[in-house]
Short mmCIF file of C-alpha atoms in Angstrom, two decimals:
data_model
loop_
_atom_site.label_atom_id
_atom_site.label_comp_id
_atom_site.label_asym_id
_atom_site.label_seq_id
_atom_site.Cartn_x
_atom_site.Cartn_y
_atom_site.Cartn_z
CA UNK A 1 0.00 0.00 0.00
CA UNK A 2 1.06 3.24 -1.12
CA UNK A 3 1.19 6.34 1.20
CA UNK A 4 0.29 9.40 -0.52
CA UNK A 5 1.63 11.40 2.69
CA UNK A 6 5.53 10.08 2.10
CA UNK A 7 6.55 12.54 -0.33
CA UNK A 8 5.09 15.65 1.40
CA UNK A 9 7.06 13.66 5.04
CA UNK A 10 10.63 13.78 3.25
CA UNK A 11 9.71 16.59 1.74
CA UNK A 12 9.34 17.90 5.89
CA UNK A 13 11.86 15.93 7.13
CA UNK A 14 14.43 17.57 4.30
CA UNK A 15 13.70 21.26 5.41
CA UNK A 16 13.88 20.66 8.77
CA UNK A 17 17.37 19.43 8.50
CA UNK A 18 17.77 22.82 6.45
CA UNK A 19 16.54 24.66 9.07
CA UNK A 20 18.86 23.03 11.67
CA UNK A 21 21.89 22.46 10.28
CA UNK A 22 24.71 25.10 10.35
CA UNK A 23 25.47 26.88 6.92
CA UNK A 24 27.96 26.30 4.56
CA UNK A 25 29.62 29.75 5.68
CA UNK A 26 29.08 29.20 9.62
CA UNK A 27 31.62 25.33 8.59
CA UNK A 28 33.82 27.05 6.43
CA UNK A 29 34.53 29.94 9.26
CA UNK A 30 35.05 27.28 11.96
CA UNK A 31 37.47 25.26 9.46
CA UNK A 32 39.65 28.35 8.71
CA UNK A 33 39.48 29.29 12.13
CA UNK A 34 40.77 25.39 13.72
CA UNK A 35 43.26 25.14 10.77
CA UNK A 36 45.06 28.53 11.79
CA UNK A 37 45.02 27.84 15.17
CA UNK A 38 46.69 24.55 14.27
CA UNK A 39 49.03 26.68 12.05
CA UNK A 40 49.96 28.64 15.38
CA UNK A 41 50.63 25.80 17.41
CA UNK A 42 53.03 23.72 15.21
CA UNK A 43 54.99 26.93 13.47
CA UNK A 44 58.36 26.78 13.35
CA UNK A 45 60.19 27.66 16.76
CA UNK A 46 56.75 27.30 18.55
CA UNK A 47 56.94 25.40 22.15
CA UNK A 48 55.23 22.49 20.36
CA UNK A 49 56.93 22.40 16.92
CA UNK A 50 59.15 19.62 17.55
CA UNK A 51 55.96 17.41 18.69
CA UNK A 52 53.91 18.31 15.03
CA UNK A 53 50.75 19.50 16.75
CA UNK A 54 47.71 19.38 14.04
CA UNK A 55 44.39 20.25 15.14
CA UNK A 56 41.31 17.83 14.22
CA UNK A 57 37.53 18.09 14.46
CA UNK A 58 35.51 15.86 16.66
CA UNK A 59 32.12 14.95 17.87
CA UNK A 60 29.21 16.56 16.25
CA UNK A 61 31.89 18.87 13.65
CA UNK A 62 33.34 15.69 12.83
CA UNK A 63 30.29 13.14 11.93
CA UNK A 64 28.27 16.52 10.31
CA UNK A 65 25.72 16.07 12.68
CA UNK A 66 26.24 19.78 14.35
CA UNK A 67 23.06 22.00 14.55
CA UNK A 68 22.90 25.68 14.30
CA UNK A 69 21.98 26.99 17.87
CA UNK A 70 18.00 27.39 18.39
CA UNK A 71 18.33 29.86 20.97
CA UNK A 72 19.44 33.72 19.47
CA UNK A 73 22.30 33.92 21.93
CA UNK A 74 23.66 30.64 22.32
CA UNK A 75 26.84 29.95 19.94
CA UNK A 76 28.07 26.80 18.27
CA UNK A 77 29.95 24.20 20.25
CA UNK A 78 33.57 22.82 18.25
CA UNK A 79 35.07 20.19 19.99
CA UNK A 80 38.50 19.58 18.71
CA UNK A 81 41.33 17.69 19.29
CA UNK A 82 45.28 18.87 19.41
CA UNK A 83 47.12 15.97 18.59
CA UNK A 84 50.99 15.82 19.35
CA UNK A 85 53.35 13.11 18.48
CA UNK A 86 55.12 12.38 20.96
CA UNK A 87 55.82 13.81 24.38
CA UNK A 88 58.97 14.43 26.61
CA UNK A 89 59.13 11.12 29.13
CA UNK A 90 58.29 13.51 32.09
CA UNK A 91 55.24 15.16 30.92
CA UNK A 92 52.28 14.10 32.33
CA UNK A 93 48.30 15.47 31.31
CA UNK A 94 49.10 18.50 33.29
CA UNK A 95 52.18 19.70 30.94
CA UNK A 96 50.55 18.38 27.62
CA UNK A 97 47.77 20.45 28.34
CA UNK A 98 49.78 23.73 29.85
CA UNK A 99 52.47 23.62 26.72
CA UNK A 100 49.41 23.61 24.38
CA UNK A 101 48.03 26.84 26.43
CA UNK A 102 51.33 28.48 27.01
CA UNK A 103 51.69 28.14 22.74
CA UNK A 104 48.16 29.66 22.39
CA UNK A 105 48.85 32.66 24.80
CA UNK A 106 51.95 33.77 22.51
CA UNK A 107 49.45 34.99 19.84
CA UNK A 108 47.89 37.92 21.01
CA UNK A 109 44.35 37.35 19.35
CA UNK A 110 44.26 34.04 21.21
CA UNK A 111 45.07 35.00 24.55
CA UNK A 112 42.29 37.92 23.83
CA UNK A 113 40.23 34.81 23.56
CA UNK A 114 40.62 32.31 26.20
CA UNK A 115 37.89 31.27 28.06
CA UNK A 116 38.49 30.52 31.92
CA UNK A 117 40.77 27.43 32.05
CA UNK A 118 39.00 24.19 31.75
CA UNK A 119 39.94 20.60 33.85
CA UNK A 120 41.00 18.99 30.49
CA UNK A 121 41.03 21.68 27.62
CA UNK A 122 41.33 25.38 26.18
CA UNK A 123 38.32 27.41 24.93
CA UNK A 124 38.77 30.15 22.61
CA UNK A 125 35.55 32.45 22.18
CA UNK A 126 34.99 34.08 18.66
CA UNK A 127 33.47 37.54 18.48
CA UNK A 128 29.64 37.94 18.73
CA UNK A 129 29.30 37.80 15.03
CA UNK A 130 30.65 34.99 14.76
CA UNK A 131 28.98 33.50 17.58
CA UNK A 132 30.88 29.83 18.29
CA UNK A 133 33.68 28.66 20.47
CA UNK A 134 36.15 25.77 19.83
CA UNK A 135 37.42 23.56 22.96
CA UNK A 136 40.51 22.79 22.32
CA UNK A 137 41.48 19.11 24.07
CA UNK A 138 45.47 18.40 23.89
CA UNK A 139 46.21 14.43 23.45
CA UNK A 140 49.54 12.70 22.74
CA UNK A 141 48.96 10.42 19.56
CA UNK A 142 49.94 6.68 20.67
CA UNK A 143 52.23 6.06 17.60
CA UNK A 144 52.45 2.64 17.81
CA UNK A 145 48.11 1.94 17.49
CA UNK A 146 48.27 4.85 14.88
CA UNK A 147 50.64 3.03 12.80
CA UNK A 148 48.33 -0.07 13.28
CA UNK A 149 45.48 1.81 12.10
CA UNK A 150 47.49 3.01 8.90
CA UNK A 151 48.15 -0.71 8.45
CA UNK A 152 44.90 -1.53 8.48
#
């Protein structure tokens, strides 16, 4: 049995994933925005060069799943990852995640926009108009289970 009600159902279903999902200008200003924050962290000379920081989207960013806020003054949420190869011996969470901040705070833009310090990572807010914030979450890539997964 046909349902004469399906098309005009996907036809719903399609706009309200329109209406919910972020625009194509609201992704591309987050992706510039990650990327040259990576581009900070791993230039030459930088506290973190030597460890080839790169930053990567995760959660909702990542799958495509993220929705455009419903209330007027909330912002987009970008989790992200900072992923260093390697770490001195020593180090433990505390100094990953303190060398990533110390990096971010030689940029005077970025210190400008640091949130209050978080148990596990760094937020930077963006400007009203912009109206999202990344968290930044620093991580030490296990080498050996990413060379598995290359494998693979």
């Amino acid at each position: 049995m046909i349902n004469n009600n399906t098309p005009h159902l996907s036809n719903l279903l399609e706009q309200i994933g329109i209406a919910l999902d972020i625009t194509e200008s609201q992704y591309k200003d987050v992706e510039n925005r990650y990327l040259a924050v990576s581009n900070h962290l791993a230039k030459e000379g930088s506290l973190l060069s030597s460890y080839k920081p790169d930053i990567k989207p995760q959660g909702s960013f990542l799958l495509g799943t993220m929705i455009r806020p419903l209330i007027e003054d909330d912002e987009l949420d970008v989790d992200l990852v900072c992923r260093l190869k390697g770490k001195n011996l020593s180090w433990t969470q505390y100094n990953v995640k303190n060398l990533v901040g110390d990096q971010l705070v030689t940029n005077a833009d970025y210190e400008r926009m640091l949130d209050e310090e978080g148990n596990r990572c760094w937020t930077l807010v963006y400007n009203e108009a912009s109206k999202f914030h990344m968290d930044i979450l620093p991580a030490v890539v296990n080498l050996n289970a990413e060379n598995l997964m290359e494998k693979s």
